[in-house]
Short mmCIF file of C-alpha atoms in Angstrom, two decimals:
data_model
loop_
_atom_site.label_atom_id
_atom_site.label_comp_id
_atom_site.label_asym_id
_atom_site.label_seq_id
_atom_site.Cartn_x
_atom_site.Cartn_y
_atom_site.Cartn_z
CA MET A 179 116.40 -40.95 88.88
CA PHE A 180 113.25 -40.81 91.05
CA ILE A 181 110.31 -39.37 89.29
CA ILE A 182 107.00 -38.17 90.69
CA LEU A 183 104.24 -37.52 88.00
CA TYR A 184 100.81 -36.23 88.05
CA TYR A 185 98.44 -35.20 85.38
CA ASP A 186 95.10 -33.52 84.84
CA VAL A 187 93.37 -34.46 81.57
CA SER A 188 89.92 -34.79 80.36
CA GLU A 189 87.99 -37.71 81.51
CA LYS A 190 87.98 -39.12 78.00
CA ARG A 191 91.88 -39.29 78.06
CA CYS A 192 92.28 -40.47 81.73
CA SER A 193 92.18 -44.34 81.13
CA LYS A 194 94.89 -44.04 78.42
CA MET A 195 97.12 -41.84 80.70
CA LEU A 196 96.50 -44.31 83.38
CA LYS A 197 97.65 -47.28 81.47
CA LYS A 198 100.67 -45.58 80.09
CA CYS A 199 101.95 -44.32 83.38
CA ARG A 200 101.34 -47.67 85.08
CA ALA A 201 103.56 -49.25 82.46
CA TYR A 202 106.51 -47.11 83.66
CA LEU A 203 105.93 -45.92 87.18
CA GLN A 204 103.89 -47.13 90.41
CA TRP A 205 100.38 -45.67 90.85
CA VAL A 206 100.22 -43.68 94.04
CA GLN A 207 96.69 -42.17 93.99
CA ASN A 208 94.40 -40.96 91.39
CA SER A 209 96.62 -39.42 88.75
CA VAL A 210 99.81 -39.42 90.80
CA PHE A 211 102.63 -41.74 90.13
CA GLU A 212 106.25 -42.26 91.25
CA GLY A 213 109.16 -44.59 90.70
CA ASN A 214 112.67 -44.85 89.35
CA LEU A 215 113.35 -44.52 85.45
CA THR A 216 116.22 -44.17 83.49
CA GLU A 217 116.83 -41.18 81.20
CA SER A 218 115.85 -43.05 78.31
CA GLN A 219 112.52 -44.35 79.84
CA LEU A 220 111.54 -40.98 81.14
CA LYS A 221 112.10 -39.55 77.50
CA ARG A 222 109.94 -42.29 76.18
CA LEU A 223 107.18 -41.95 78.77
CA ILE A 224 107.13 -38.26 78.12
CA SER A 225 107.03 -38.95 74.29
CA VAL A 226 103.98 -41.45 74.80
CA LEU A 227 102.02 -39.19 77.09
CA ALA A 228 102.65 -35.98 75.14
CA LYS A 229 100.71 -37.67 72.14
CA ILE A 230 97.73 -38.12 74.68
CA VAL A 231 97.76 -34.79 76.26
CA ASN A 232 95.70 -32.04 74.53
CA GLU A 233 96.93 -28.73 75.60
CA GLU A 234 94.01 -27.07 73.79
CA GLU A 235 91.34 -28.70 76.18
CA GLY A 236 93.36 -27.75 79.11
CA ASP A 237 95.20 -31.00 79.79
CA SER A 238 98.46 -30.90 81.72
CA LEU A 239 101.24 -33.24 82.85
CA ILE A 240 103.67 -32.25 85.53
CA ILE A 241 106.93 -34.30 86.30
CA TYR A 242 109.30 -33.88 89.00
CA LYS A 243 112.74 -35.36 88.77
CA PHE A 244 115.09 -36.18 91.62
CA GLU A 245 118.61 -37.56 91.13
CA SER A 246 118.38 -39.36 94.32
CA GLN A 247 115.80 -40.01 97.23
CA ARG A 248 118.65 -39.57 99.67
CA TYR A 249 117.10 -36.36 101.14
CA THR A 250 113.67 -37.12 100.70
CA ASP A 251 110.85 -38.38 103.06
CA ARG A 252 107.51 -39.69 102.36
CA ILE A 253 104.80 -38.95 104.68
CA VAL A 254 101.12 -40.46 104.10
CA VAL A 255 98.23 -39.23 106.30
CA GLY A 256 95.35 -41.66 105.85
CA LYS A 257 95.28 -44.78 103.70
CA ASP A 258 98.57 -45.50 101.67
CA LYS A 259 97.25 -46.39 98.32
CA LYS A 260 100.72 -47.24 97.10
CA SER A 261 100.71 -51.00 96.31
CA ASP A 262 104.54 -51.96 96.93
CA ILE A 263 104.91 -51.21 100.50
CA ASN A 264 106.40 -54.42 101.58
CA PHE A 265 110.04 -54.59 101.99
CA ILE A 266 112.53 -57.27 101.23
#
């Protein structure tokens, strides 16, 4: 499935979130990531990130799940910070 994930956490937890998200997904910009994961990978990622997020301090994590990218279109205005834009 295709995932779009973004988070808003305290500055002191940003580097942990960034490191964990990069292990599973592709960084798009600041706290936004996307990529394909299996259901078990997504569950594992959520479990890892839930341990970092502190709801009492106002942190949040939002994940959009798509079964397919078939009906999606990606539009970028300005510089595309996504690193793997090369096609084979």
